[in-house]
Coordinates of C-alpha atoms in Angstrom, one line a residue:
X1 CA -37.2 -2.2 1.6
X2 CA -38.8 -0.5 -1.5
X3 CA -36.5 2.3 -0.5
X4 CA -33.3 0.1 -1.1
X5 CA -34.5 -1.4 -4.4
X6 CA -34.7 2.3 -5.7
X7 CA -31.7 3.1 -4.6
X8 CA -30.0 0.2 -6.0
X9 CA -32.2 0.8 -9.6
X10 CA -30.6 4.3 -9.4
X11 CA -27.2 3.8 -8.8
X12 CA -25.9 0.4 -8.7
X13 CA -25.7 0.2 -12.5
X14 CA -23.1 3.2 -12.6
X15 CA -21.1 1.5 -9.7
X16 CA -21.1 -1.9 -11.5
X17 CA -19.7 -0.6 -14.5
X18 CA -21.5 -2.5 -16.6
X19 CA -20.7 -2.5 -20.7
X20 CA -21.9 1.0 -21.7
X21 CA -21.5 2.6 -18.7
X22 CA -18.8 4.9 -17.3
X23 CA -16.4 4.1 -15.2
X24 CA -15.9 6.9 -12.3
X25 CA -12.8 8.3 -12.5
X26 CA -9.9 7.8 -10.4
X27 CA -8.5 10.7 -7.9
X28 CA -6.9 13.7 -8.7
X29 CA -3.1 12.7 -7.6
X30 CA -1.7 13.0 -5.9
X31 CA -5.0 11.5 -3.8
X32 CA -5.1 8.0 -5.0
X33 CA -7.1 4.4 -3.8
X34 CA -5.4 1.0 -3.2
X35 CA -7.3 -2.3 -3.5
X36 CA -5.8 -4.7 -0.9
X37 CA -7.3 -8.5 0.9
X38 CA -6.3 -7.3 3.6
X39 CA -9.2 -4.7 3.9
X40 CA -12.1 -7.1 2.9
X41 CA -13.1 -9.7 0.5
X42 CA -15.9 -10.7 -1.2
X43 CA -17.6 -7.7 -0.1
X44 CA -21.3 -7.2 -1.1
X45 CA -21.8 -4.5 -3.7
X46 CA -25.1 -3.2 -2.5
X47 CA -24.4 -3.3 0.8
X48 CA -21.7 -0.9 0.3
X49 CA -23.3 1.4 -2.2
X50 CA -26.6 1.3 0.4
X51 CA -23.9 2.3 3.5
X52 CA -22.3 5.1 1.7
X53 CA -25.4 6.6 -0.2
X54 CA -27.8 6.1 2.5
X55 CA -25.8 7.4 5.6
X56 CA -22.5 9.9 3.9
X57 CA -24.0 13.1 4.2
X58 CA -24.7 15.3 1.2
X59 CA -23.7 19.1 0.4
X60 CA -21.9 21.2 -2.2
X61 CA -20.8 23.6 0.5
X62 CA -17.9 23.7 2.5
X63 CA -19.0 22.0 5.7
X64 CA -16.8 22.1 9.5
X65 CA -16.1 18.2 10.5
X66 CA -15.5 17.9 14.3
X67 CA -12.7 16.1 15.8
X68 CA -14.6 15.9 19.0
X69 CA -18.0 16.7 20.3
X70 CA -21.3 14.5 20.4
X71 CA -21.2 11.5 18.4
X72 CA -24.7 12.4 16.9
X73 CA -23.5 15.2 14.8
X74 CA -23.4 14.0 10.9
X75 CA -20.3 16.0 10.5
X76 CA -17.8 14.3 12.6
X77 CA -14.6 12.6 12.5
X78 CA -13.9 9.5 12.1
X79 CA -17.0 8.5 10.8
X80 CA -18.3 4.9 10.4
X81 CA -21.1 3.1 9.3
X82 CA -21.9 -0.9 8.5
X83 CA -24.6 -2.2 6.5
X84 CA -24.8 -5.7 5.5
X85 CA -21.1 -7.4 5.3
X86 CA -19.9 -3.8 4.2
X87 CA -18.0 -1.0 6.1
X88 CA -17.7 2.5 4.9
X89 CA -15.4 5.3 6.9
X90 CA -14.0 8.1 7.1
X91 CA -10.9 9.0 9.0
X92 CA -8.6 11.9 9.2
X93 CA -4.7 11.4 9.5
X94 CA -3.7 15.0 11.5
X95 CA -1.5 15.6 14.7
X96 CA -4.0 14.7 16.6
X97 CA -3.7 11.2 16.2
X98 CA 0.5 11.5 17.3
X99 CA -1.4 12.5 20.7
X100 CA 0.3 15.7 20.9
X101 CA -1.5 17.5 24.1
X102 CA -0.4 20.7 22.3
X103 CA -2.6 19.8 19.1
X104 CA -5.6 22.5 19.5
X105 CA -7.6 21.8 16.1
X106 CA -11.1 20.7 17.0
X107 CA -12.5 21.1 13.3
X108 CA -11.6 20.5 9.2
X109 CA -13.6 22.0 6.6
X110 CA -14.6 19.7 3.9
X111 CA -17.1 19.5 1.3
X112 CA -19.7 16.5 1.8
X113 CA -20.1 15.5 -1.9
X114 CA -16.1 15.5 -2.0
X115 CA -16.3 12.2 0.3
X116 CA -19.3 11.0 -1.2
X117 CA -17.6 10.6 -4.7
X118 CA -14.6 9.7 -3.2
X119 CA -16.4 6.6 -1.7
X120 CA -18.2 5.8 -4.9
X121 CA -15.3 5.7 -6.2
X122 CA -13.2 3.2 -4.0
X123 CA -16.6 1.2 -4.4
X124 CA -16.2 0.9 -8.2
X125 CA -12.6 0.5 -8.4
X126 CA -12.2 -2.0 -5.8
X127 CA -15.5 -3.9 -4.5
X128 CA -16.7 -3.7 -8.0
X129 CA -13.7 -4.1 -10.4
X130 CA -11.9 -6.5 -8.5
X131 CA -14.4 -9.1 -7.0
X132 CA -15.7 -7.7 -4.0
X133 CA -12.2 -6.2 -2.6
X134 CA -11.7 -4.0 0.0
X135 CA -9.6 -0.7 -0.2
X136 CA -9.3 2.9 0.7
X137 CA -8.8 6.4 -0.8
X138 CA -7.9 9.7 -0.2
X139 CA -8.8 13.4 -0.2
X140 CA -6.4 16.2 0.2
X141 CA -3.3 14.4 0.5
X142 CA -1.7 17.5 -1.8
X143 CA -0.7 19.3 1.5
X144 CA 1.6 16.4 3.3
X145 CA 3.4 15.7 0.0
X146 CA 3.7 19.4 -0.6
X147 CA 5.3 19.5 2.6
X148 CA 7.7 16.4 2.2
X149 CA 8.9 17.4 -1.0
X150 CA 10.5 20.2 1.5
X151 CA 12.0 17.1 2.6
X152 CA 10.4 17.0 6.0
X153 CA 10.9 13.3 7.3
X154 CA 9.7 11.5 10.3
X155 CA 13.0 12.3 12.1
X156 CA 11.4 16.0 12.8
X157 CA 7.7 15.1 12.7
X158 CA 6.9 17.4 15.4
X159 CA 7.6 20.3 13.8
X160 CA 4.8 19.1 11.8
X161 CA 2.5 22.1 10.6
X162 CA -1.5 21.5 12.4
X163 CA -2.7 22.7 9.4
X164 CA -2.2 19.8 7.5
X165 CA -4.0 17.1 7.3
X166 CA -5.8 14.7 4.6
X167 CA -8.7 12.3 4.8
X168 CA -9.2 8.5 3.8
X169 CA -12.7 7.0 3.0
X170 CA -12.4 3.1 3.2
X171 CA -15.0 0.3 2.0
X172 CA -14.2 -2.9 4.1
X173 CA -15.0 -5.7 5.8
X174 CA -16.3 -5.5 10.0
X175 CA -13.6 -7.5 10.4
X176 CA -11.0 -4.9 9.5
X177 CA -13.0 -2.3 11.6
X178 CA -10.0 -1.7 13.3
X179 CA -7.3 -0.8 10.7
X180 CA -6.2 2.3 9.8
X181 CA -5.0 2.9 6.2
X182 CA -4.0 6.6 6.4
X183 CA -1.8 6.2 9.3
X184 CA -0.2 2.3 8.3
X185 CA -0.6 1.5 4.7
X186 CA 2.9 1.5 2.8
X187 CA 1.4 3.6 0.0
X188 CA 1.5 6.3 2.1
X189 CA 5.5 6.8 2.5
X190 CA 5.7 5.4 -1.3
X191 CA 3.6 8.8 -2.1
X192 CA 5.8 10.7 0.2
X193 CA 8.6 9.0 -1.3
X194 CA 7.9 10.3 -4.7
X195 CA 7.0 13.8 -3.5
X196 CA 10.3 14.4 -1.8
X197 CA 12.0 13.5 -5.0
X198 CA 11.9 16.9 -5.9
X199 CA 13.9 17.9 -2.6
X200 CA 16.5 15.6 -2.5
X201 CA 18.2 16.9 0.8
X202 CA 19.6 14.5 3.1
X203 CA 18.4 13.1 6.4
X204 CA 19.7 15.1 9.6
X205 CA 21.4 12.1 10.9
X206 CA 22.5 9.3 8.8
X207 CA 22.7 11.1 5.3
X208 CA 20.0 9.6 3.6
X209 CA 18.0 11.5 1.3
X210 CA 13.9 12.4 2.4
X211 CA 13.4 9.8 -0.7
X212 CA 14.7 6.7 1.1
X213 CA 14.0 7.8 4.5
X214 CA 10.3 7.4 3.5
X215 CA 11.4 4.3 1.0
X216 CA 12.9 2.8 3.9
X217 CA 9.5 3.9 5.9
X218 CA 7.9 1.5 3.8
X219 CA 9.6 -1.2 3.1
X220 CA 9.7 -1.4 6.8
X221 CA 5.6 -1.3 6.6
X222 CA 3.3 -4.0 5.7
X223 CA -0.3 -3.4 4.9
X224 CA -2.8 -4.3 7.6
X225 CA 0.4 -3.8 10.2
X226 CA 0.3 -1.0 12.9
X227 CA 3.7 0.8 12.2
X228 CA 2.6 4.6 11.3
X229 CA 4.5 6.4 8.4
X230 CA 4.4 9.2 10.6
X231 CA 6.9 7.4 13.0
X232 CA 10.4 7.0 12.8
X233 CA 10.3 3.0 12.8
X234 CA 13.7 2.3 11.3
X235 CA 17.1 2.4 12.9
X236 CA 19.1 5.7 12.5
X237 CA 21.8 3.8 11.2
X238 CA 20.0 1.0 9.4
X239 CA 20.4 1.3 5.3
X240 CA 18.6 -1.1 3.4
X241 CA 19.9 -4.3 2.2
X242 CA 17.6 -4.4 -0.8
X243 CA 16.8 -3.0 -3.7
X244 CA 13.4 -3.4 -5.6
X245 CA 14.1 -2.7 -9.3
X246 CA 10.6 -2.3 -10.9
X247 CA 10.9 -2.6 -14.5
X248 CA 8.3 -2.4 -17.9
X249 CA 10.0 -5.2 -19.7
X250 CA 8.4 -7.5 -17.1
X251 CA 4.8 -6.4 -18.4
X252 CA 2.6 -5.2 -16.3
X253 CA 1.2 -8.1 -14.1
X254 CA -2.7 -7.8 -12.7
X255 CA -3.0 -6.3 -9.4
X256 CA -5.9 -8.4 -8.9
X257 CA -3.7 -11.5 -10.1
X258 CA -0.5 -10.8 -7.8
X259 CA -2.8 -10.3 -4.7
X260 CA -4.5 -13.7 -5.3
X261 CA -0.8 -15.0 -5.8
X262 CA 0.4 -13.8 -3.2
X263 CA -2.7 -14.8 -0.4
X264 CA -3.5 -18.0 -2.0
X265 CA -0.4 -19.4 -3.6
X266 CA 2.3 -19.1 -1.0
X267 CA 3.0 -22.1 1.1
X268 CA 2.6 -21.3 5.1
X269 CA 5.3 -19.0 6.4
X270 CA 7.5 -21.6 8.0
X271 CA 7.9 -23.8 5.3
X272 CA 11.4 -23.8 3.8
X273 CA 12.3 -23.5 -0.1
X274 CA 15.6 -24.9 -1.7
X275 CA 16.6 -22.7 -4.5
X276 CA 20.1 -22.4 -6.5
X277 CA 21.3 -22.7 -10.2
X278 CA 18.9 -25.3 -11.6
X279 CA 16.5 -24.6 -8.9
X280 CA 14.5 -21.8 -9.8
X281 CA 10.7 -21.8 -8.6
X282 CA 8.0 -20.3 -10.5
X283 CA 4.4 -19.9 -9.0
X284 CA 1.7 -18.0 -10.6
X285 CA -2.2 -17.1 -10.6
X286 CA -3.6 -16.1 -14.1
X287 CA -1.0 -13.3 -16.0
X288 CA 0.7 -13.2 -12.5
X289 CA 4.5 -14.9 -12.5
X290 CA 6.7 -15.0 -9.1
X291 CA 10.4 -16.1 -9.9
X292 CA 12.7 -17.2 -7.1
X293 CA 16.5 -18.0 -7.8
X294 CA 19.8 -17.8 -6.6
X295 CA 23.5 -17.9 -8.1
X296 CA 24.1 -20.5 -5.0
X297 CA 22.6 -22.9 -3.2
X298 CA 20.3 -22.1 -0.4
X299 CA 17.6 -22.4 1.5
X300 CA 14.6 -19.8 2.1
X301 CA 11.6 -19.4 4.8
X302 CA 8.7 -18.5 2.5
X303 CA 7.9 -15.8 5.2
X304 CA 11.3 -14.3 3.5
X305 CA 9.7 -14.3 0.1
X306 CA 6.3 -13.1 1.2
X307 CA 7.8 -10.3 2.7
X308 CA 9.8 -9.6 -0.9
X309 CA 7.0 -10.1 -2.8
X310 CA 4.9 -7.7 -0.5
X311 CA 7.1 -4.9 -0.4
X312 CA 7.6 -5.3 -4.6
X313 CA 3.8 -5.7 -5.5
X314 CA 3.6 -2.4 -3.0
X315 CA 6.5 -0.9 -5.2
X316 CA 5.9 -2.1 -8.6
X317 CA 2.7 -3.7 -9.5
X318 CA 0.2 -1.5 -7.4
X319 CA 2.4 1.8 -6.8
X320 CA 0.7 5.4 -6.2
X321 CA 0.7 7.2 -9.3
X322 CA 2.3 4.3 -11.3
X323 CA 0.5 1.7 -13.9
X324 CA 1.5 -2.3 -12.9
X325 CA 5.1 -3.3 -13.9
X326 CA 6.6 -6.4 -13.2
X327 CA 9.8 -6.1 -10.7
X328 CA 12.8 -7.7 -8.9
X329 CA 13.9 -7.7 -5.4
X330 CA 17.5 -8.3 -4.1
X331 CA 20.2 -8.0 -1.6
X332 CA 23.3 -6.3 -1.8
X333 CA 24.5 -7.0 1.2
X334 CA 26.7 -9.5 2.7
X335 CA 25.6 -9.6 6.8
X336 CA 22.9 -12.2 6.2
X337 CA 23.2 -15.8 6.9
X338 CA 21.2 -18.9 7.2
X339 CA 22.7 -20.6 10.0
X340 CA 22.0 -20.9 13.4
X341 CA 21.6 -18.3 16.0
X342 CA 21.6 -15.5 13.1
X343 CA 19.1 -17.3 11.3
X344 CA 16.5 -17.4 13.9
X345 CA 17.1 -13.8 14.7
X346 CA 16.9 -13.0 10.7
X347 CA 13.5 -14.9 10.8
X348 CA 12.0 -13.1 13.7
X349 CA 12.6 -9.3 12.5
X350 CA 12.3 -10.1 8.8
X351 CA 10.8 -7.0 6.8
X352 CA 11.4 -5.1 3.6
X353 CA 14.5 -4.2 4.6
X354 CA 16.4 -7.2 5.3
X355 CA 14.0 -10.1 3.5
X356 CA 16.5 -11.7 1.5
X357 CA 20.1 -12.9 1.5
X358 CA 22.4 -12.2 -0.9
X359 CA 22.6 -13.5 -4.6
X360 CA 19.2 -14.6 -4.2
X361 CA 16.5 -13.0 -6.7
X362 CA 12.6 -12.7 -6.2
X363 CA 11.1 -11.5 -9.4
X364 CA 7.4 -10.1 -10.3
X365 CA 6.6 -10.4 -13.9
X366 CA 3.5 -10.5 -16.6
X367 CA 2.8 -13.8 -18.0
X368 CA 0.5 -14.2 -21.2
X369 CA -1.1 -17.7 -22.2
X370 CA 0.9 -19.6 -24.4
X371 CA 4.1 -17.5 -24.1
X372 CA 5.2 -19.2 -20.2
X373 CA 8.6 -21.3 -21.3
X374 CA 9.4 -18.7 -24.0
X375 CA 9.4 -15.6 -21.3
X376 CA 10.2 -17.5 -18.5
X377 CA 13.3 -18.8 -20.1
X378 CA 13.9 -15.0 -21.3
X379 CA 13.9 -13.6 -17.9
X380 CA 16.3 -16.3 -16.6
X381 CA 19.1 -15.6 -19.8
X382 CA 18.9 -12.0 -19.6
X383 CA 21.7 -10.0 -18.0
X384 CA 20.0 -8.2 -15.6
X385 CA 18.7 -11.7 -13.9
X386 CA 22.3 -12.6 -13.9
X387 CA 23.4 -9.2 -12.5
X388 CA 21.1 -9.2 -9.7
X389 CA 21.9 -13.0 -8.5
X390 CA 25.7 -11.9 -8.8
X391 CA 25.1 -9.1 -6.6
X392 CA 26.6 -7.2 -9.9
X393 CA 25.3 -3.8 -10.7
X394 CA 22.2 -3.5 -13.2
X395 CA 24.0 -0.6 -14.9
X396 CA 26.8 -2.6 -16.4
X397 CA 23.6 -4.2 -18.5
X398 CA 23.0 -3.2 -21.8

């Protein structure tokens, strides 16, 4: 015990990020962390720091990581260790895990101290800053979005080179034990998405550009789900429906404040929402606004808007490489309806893609005290609202 209380003297204060002290810095993109519920909440502090410091091992050095061999060795991945309500692990996103029997790697070189800072880090930024959240990181990501920006997509993933590979270090709760960041977190694909910007080459198939292939990737994701970026999980011929217009005259809401909006605000998934003109719905938690309208009347499953506001706070408000912005989701498509027979087959495959009908906006924006009616009533007048229910195009906006 007097061991832990030194260890905690030492080096909880710099975790903490107390007034006066540093604050670690974030990754070198294109590595980046994500804060998300849906990895832990209300984790302990010390019980994290204690599980990473006590039982990460240490080295400046270059160090060979097995992918198999006896579970004893300290070098070994995935690694994970629990102590008291917190998590910490290690995992490596590589071939291997597409089960490719052809995949011969057995080892990765990494340097110890490079996952120990990286899980200090996830520590601070998201169990510390952000009320005992969950998250992940990670290291050495530079080599997939290297290779996407060559515009390799999942529709030729086994061409995919064995030398790459990247790691994630993850503090969360036992109770998400058994979810895998690196292989299912949207961020991933949004990264991707960003990297193949560069390349701009179409899909082999459907003509689609590597960017939305891996857009599509994840809006078809949600975090905490099991689809893999790695895996083409989106119909050859499917183009999305939606558009999510993120946008810095909507301020830049609290990532912390749209999470707790959206997991504590939302009514259950089942229950049904009325919206048209006159009918708009505002919810919020702290500098956090959601927005739903619609240029007609009609009703909603709030499963449709959890999904839209999902997939926008993923786009908009906590983006890889992006600060917060504020947002709007919408449909440009016509196929959707709300009726019968199609609307119980809309409401069992409902995801990024296809979350809401048309003429119906969902929109993310920051909310000061003291300034609600006069920017709410801002939002609703400008053009771009207006556009966007209309199914009009945002350019035509001054």
């Amino acid at each position: 015990m007097t061991s832990h209380l030194f260890i905690a003297a030492r080096y909880l204060p710099q975790l903490m990020a107390l007034p006066g002290e540093p604050i670690l810095p974030l990754p070198t993109p294109p590595d980046f962390i994500i804060c998300d519920p849906v990895y832990g909440y209300n984790l302990p502090v010390l019980g994290c720091l204690l599980a990473a410091h006590t039982h990460l091992p240490t080295g400046s050095s270059p160090v060979q990581w097995l992918l198999t061999g006896s579970i004893d060795s300290p070098y070994r991945l995935p690694f994970q260790i629990t102590y008291s309500g917190c998590t910490i692990s290690v995992d490596i996103i590589h071939k291997r895990n597409w089960r490719n029997p052809r995949n011969t790697l057995t080892g990765v070189s990494v340097i110890p101290d490079d996952v120990r800072s990286l899980a200090a880090r996830v520590i601070q930024q998201c169990v510390t800053l952000r009320r005992g959240m969950g998250g992940f990181g990670t290291l050495g990501i530079r080599t997939l979005t290297d290779y996407a920006a060559q515009g390799w997509t999942p529709y030729n993933r086994y061409s995919f080179p064995e030398t790459i590979y990247f790691l994630t270090v993850s503090a969360r709760s036992s109770r998400s034990s058994g979810l895998h960041p690196g292989r299912t977190d949207p961020a991933i694909p949004l990264a991707l998405a960003q990297a193949a910007v560069s390349a701009n080459r179409p899909g082999r198939r459907d003509g689609l550009s590597a960017t939305q292939v891996w857009m599509n990737q994840a809006e078809m994701m949600t975090r905490g789900g099991v689809n893999p970026w790695y895996k083409q999980i989106f119909p050859i011929t499917t183009t999305t429906h939606m558009t999510y217009q993120c946008d810095a005259n909507l301020g830049a809401p609290s990532v912390v404040d749209c999470t707790q909006l959206e997991w504590s605000q939302l009514p259950p998934a089942s229950d049904t929402l009325a919206v048209g003109p006159g009918l708009t719905t505002f919810l919020h938690s702290n500098t956090c606004y959601l927005a739903i309208s619609a240029a007609v009347s009609i009703i909603l499953t709030w499963a449709q808007i959890r999904i839209a506001l999902s997939t926008l706070i993923n786009m908009c408000v906590e983006a890889p490489y992006q600060n917060p912005r504020g947002g709007r989701a919408y449909s440009s498509s016509s196929w959707q309806t709300t009726s019968g027979r199609n609307q119980r087959r809309q409401s069992a495959g409902v995801t990024g893609l296809n979350a809401l009908p048309p003429e119906v906006n969902v929109t993310v924006f920051e909310q000061r005290e003291g300034a609600m009616d006069s920017s709410a009533a801002a939002e609703l007048a400008s053009c771009t609202w207006e556009a966007v229910s209309k199914g009009i195009c945002v350019s035509t906006c001054p």
